[in-house]
Coordinates of C-alpha atoms in Angstrom, one line a residue:
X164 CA 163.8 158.0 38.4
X165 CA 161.2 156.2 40.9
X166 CA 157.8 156.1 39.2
X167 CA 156.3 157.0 42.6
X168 CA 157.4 160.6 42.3
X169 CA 156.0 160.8 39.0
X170 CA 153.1 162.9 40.2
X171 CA 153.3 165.6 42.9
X172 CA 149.9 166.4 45.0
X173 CA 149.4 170.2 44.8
X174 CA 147.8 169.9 48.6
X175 CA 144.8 169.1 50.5
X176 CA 141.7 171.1 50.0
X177 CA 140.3 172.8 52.9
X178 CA 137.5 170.9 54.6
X179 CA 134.1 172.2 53.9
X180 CA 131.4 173.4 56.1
X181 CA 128.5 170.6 57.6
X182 CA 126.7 168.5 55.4
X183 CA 122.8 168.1 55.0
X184 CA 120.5 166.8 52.7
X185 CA 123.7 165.1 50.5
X186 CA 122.4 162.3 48.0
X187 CA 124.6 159.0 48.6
X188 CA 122.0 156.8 47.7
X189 CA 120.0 156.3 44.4
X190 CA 116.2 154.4 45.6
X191 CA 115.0 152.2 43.1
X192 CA 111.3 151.4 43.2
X193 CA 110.3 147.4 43.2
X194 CA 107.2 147.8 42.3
X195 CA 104.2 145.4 43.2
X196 CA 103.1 142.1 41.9
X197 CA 99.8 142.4 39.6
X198 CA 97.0 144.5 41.3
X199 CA 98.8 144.2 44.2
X200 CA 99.1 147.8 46.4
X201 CA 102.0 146.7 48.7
X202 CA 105.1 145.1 48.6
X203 CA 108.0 144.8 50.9
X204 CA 112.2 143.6 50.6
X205 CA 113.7 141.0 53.0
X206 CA 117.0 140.4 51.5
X207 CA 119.3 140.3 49.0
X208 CA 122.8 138.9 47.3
X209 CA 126.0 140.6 45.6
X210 CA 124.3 140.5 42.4
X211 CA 121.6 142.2 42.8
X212 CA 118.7 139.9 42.8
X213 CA 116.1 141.0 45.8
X214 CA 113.8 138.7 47.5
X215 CA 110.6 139.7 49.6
X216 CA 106.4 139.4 49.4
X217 CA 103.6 141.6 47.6
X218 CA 100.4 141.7 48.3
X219 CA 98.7 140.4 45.3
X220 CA 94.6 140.2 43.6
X221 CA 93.7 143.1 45.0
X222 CA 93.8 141.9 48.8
X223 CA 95.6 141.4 51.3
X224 CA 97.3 138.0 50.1
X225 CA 100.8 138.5 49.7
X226 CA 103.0 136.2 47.5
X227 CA 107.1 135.8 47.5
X228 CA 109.0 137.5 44.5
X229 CA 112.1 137.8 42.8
X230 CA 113.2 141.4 41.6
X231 CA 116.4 140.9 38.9
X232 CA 117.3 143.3 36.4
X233 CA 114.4 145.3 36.6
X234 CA 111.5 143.3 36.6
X235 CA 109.3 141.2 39.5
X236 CA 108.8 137.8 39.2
X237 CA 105.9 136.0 41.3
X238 CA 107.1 132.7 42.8
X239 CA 104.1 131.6 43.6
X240 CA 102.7 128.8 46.2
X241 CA 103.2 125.7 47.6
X242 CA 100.2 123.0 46.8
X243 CA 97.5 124.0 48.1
X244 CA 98.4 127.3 49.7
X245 CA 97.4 130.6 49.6
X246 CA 100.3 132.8 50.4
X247 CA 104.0 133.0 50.3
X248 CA 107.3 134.7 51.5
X249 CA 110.6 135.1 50.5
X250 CA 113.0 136.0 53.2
X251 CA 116.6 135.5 51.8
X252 CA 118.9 134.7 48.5
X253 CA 122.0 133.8 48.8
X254 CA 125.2 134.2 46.4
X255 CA 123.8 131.4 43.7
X256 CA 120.8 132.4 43.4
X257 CA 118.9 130.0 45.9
X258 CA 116.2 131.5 47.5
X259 CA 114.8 130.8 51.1
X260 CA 111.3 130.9 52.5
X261 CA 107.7 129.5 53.6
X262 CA 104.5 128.9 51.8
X263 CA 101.1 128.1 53.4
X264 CA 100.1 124.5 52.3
X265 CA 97.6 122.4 53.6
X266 CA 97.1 119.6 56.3
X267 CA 93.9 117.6 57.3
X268 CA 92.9 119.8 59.9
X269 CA 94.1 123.4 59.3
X270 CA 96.4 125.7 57.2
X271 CA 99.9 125.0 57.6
X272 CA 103.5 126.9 56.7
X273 CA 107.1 124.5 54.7
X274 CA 109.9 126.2 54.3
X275 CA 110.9 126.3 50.8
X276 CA 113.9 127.1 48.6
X277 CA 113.5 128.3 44.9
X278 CA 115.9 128.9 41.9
X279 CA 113.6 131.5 40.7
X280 CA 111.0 129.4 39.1
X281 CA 110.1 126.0 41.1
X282 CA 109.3 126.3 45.1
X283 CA 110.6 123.3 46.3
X284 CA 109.1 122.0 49.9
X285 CA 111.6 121.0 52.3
X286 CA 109.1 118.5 53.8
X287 CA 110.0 118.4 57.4
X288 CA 108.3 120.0 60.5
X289 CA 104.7 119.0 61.6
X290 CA 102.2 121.9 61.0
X291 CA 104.4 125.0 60.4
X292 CA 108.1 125.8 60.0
X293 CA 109.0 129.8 58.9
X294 CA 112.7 130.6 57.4
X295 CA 114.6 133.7 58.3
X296 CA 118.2 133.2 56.6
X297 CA 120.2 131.0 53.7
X298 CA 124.1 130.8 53.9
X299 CA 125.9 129.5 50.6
X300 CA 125.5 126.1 50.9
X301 CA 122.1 126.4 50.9
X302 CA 120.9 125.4 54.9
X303 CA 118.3 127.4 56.5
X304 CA 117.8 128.7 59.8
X305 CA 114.0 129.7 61.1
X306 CA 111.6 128.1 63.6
X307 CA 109.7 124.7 63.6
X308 CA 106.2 124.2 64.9
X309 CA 107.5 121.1 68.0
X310 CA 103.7 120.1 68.1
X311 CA 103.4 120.8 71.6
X312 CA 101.0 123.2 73.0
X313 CA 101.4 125.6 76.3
X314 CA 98.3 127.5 77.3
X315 CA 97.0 126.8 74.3
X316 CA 99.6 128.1 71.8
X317 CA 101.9 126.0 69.8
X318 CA 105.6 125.5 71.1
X319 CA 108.1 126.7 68.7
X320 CA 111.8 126.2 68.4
X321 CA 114.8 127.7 66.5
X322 CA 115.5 125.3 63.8
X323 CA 118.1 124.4 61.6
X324 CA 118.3 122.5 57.8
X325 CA 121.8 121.1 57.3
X326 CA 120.6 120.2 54.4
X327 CA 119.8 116.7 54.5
X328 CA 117.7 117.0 57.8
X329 CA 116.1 119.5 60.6
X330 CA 118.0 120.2 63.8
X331 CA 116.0 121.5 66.8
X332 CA 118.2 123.6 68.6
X333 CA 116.3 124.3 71.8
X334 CA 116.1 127.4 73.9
X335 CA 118.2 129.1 77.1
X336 CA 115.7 127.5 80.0
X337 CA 112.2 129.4 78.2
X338 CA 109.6 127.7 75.5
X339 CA 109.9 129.5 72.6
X340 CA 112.9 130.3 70.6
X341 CA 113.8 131.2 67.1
X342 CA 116.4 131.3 64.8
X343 CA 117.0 134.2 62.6
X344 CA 120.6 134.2 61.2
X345 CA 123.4 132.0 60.0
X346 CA 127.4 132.5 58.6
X347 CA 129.4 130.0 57.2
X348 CA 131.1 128.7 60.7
X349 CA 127.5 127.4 61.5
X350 CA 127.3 130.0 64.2
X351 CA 123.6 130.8 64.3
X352 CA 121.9 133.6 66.0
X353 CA 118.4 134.3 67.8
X354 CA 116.3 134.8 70.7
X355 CA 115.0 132.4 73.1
X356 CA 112.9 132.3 76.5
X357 CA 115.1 132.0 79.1
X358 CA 112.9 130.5 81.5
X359 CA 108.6 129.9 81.7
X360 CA 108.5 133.9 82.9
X361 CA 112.0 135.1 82.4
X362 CA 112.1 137.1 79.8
X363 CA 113.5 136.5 76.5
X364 CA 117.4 136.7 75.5
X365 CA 119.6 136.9 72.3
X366 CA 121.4 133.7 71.8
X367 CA 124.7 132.4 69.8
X368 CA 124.4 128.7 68.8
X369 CA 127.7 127.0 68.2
X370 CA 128.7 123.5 67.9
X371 CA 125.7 122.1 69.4
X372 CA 125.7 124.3 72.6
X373 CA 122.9 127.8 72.7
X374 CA 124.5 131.0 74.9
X375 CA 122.9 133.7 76.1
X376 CA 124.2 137.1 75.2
X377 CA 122.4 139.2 78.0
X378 CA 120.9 142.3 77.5
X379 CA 122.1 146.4 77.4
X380 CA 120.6 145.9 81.4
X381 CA 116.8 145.4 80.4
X382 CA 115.0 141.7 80.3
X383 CA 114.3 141.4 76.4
X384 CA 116.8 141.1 73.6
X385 CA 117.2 139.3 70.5
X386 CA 120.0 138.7 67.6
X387 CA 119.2 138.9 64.1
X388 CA 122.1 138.6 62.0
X389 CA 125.6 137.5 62.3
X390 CA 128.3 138.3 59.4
X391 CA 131.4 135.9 58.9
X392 CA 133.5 137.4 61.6
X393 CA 131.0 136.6 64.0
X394 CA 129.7 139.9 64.4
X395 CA 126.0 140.0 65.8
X396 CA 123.6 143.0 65.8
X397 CA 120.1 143.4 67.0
X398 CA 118.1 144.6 70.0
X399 CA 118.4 144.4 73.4
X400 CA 116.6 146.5 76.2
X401 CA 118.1 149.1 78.3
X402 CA 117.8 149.8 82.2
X403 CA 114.7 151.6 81.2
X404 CA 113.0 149.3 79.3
X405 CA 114.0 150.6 76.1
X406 CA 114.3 149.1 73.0
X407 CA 117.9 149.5 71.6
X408 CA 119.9 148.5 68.4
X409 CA 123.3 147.0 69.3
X410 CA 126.5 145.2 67.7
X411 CA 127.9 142.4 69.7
X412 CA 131.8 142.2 68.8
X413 CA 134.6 140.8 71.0
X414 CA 132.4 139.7 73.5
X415 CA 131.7 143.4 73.7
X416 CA 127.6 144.9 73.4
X417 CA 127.4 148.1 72.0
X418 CA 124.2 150.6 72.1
X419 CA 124.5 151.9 68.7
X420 CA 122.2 154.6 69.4
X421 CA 119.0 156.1 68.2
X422 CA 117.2 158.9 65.6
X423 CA 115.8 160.8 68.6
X424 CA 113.2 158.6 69.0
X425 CA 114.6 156.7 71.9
X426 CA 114.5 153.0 70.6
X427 CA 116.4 151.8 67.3
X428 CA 116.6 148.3 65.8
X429 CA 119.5 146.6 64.1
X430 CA 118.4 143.8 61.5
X431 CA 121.5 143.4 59.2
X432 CA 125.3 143.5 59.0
X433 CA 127.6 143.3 56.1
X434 CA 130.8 141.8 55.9
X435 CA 131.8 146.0 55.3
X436 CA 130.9 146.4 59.0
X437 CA 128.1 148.5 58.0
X438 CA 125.0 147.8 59.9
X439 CA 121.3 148.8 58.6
X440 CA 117.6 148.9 60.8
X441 CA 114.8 150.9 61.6
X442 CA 114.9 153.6 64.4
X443 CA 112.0 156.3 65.4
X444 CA 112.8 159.8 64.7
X445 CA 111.8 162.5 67.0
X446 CA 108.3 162.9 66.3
X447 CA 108.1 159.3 66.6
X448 CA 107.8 157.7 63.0
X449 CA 109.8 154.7 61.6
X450 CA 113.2 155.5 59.8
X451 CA 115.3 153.3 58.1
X452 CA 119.0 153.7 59.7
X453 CA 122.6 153.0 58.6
X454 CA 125.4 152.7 61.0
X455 CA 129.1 153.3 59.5
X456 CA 131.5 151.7 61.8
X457 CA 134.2 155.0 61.1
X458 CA 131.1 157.2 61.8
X459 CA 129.2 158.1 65.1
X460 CA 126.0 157.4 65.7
X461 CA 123.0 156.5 63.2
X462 CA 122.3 158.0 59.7
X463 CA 118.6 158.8 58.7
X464 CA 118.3 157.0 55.4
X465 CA 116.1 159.6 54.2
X466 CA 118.7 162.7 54.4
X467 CA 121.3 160.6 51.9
X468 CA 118.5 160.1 49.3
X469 CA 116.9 162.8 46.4
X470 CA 114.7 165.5 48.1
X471 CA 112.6 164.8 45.4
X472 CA 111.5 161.1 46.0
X473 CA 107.8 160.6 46.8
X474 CA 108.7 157.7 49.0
X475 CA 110.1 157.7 53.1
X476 CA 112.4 155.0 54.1
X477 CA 111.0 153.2 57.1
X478 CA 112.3 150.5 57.2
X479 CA 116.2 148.9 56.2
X480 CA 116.1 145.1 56.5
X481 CA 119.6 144.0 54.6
X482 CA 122.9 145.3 53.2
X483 CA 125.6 143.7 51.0
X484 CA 128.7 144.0 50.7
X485 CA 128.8 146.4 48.4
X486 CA 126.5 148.7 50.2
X487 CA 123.2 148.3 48.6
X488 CA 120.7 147.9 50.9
X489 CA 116.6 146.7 50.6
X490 CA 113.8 147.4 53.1
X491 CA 110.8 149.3 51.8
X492 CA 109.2 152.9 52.2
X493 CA 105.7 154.7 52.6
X494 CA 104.2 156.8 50.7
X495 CA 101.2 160.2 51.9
X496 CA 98.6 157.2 51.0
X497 CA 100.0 154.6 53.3
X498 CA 101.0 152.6 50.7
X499 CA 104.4 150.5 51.2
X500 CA 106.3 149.6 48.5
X501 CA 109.8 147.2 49.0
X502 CA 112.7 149.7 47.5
X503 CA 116.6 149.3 46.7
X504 CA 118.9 151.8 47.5
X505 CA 122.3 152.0 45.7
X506 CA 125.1 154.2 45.8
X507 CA 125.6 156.8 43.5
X508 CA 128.3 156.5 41.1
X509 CA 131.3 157.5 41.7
X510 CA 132.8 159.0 38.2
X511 CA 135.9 160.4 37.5
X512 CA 136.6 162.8 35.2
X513 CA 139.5 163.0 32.5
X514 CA 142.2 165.3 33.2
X515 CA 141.9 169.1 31.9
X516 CA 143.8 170.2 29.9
X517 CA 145.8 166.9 29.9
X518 CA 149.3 168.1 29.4
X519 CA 152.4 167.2 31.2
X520 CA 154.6 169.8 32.6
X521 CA 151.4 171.7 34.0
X522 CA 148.5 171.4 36.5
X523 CA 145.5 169.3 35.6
X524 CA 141.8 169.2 36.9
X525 CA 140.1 166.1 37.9
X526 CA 136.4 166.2 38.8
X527 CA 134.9 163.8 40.8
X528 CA 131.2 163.2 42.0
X529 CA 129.2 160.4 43.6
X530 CA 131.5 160.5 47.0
X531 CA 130.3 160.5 50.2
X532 CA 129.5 164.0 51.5
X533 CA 132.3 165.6 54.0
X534 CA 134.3 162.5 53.3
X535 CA 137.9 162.1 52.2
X536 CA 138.4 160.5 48.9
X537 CA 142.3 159.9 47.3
X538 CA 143.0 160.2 43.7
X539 CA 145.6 157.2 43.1
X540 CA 147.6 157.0 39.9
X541 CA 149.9 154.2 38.6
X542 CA 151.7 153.2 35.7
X543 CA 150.1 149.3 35.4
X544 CA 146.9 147.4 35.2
X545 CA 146.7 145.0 37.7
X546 CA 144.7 144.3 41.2
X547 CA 144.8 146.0 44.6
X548 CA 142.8 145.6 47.3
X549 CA 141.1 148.8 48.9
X550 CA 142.4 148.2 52.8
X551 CA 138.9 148.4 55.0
X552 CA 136.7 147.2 52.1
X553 CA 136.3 143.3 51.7
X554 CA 135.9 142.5 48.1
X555 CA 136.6 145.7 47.1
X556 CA 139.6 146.4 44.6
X557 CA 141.7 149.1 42.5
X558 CA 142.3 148.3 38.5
X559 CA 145.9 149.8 39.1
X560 CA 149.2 147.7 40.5
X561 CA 152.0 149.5 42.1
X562 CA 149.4 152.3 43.7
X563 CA 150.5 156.1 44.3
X564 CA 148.9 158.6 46.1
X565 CA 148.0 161.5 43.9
X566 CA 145.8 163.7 46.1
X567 CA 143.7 163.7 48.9
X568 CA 140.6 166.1 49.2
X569 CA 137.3 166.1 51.1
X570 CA 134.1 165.8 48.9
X571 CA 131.3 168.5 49.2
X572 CA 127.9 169.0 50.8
X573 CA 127.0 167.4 47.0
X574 CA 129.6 164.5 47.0
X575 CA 131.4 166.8 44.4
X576 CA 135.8 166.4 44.5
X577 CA 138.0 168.6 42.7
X578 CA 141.9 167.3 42.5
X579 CA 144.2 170.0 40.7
X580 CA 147.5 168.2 40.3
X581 CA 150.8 168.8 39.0
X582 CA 151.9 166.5 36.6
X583 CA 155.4 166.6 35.5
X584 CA 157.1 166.8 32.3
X585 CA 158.6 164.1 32.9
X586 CA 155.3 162.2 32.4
X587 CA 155.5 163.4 28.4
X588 CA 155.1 159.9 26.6
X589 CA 153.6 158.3 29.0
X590 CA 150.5 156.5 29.5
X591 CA 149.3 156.7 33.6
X592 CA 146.4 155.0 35.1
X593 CA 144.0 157.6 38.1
X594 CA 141.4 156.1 40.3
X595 CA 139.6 157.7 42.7
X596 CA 139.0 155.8 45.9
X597 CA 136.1 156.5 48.2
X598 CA 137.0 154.8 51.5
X599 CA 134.0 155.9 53.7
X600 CA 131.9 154.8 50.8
X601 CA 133.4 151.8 49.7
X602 CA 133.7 152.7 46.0
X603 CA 135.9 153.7 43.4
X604 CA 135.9 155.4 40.4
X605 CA 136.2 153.5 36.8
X606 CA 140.1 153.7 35.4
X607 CA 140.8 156.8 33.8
X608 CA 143.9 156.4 31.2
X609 CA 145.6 158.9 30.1
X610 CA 148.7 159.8 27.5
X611 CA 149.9 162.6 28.4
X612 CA 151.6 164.2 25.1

């Protein structure tokens, strides 16, 4: 008999009424560097290490850190210099950002990479160069200090460090540009002047040549990240004049819309598709936003978190690909404090009463609310990859399709399935798969007597 008919759904549960105030999101506080007050979280890598500033002494110096495991490392200065800020970390570990330093006549800003323990200065630009983004083998986009001055303030250019040297990549016709993202096809992303009093444009740089991607019909925009597909997000202005996050794919700009405060932000993409910012709510306060591409419109941060947190989301500056995202929130004081959000588990229960011949309960929680999640079963360990979710894969080979039901206002499944007798003896693998959420459950194995 065909081990796919092994198991037998017992049906689809009904779909449940609107969700509101669902937890999807676990917010882990960063903390502060000592007698610091504020702190704030610019990026971060697959494994979990977060990179960003803290205010430290007492004042309002800040100084770049590295959160890992639970604790906050100071990664102090460059010689000389005062402050620091770490802006990015990619996959190994190597962290991107600038330090003040000093020159003969004035405060200065190097970019610098770290491993965690030793700021090393990249040594190139005149007076000031400021990193926004590391790919994987370790260059660094940001903007470089030309020396130049017009009407008295210094001409700066998007910048690039190939590693070995700097690359000034110029602007769309204006004075000023800068750089703010990278992917591993060397396609870079940023805004640029257009002309001396024309506005200022998002721009793709690619193989030596800078293009303007226009606007949503207003005179401002600017790109801010770009993921390996060559997806872009940021802001562009409206026909109104209105600030508005948007996602640049196929040549196509798309307005991804707005917490009914009328402007939005997009800072980050993940190779998911999923897309994080900061968009005003109604009454007009900062909100940190994520956009699922299989969803409509923008999510308020705040209602997929615990009621119960002391902290607002304002602000959501990256995402991985696993979903975790880093920005940082407020507090009734006015403190800000850099935070890490992570998805709740997803946990699957053993089967009750675990007996062949008979129908067994599987409990699930930690899904996205009002989302569909499958319970998959097989007979082998091996690998499968979850279609939709890069980097994302089952512990089972040979996958069947147990069950699919829609998860509560709570993230809470229940599966009742019918296993048959014909299962006596046997040992068979479940996972529960999350699609809208990009998780899945640990294995659950069972021998069924």
């Amino acid at each position: 008999m065909n081990d796919k008919i092994l198991i037998v759904a017992a049906g689809l549960l009904c779909a449940l009424s609107p969700i509101t105030e669902a937890q999807l999101f676990e917010v882990t506080d960063l903390g502060v560097l000592p007698t610091g007050r504020d702190s704030w979280a610019y990026g971060l890598n697959d494994q979990g290490q977060v990179v960003g500033t803290s205010t430290v002494g007492g004042t309002s110096t800040t100084h770049a850190f590295l959160w890992q495991n639970g604790v906050l490392t100071d990664l102090g200065v460059l010689p000389c210099g005062q402050q620091s800020w770490a802006v990015d970390i990619n996959e190994a570990g190597l962290i991107a950002g600038d330090s003040e330093v000093c020159f003969s006549l004035s405060p200065g800003r190097r970019i610098f990479t770290s491993d965690g323990s030793t700021l090393t200065d990249l040594q190139f630009g005149q007076t000031r160069t400021y990193a926004r983004d590391i790919d994987e083998q370790g260059r660094i986009v940001g903007t470089i200090d030309t020396g130049a001055l017009i009407d008295f303030r210094p001409v700066t250019h998007a910048v690039f460090w190939n590693g070995q040297s700097d690359v000034d990549l110029g602007t769309l016709g204006g004075t000023f540009s800068r750089a703010n993202a990278l992917n591993e096809s060397t396609q870079i992303v940023g805004g640029s002047g257009v002309s001396r009093n024309g506005g200022y444009h998002a721009f793709l740089w690619e193989n030596g040549t800078m293009v303007d991607l226009g606007t949503l019909g207003g005179r401002n925009s600017e790109a801010l990240d770009i993921d390996g597909r060559g997806r872009i997000v940021g802001w562009a202005d409206d026909a109104s004049r209105t600030r508005r996050a948007f996602l640049l794919a196929s040549g196509q700009m798309q307005d991804l819309g707005e917490l009914g405060g009328g402007s939005s932000e997009a800072w980050s993409i993940a190779s998911t598709g999923r897309i994080v910012g900061v968009a005003p709510n109604a009454e007009g306060r900062p909100r940190a936003f994520l956009f699922d591409p299989r969803r409509s419109g923008l999510i308020d941060l705040n209602d997929r978190v615990s009621t119960s947190s002391p902290w607002t989301l304002v602000q959501a500056a990256d995402i991985n690909s696993r979903g975790d995202i880093v920005g940082w929130a407020a507090d009734g004081a006015g403190a800000q404090r850099a935070v890490l959000l992570t998805k709740a588990p997803v946990e699957l229960s053993d089967p009750s009463p675990g007996q062949a011949g008979q129908s067994n309960r599987f409990d699930l929680t930690g899904a996205t609310p009002g989302e569909l999640v499958h319970l998959v079963f097989g007979l082998q360990a091996g690998t499968t990859p979850v279609p939709g979710c890069p980097g994302l894969d089952l512990d089972i080979s040979g996958v069947g399709i147990a069950q699919v039901a829609r998860a509560d206002r709570e993230g809470n499944v229940r599966f009742d399935v019918s296993i048959p007798a014909l299962a006596s003896g046997r040992t068979v693998l479940f996972q529960a798969v999350d699609w809208s959420g990009c998780s899945v459950s640990p294995l659950v194995s069972v021998r069924f007597p």
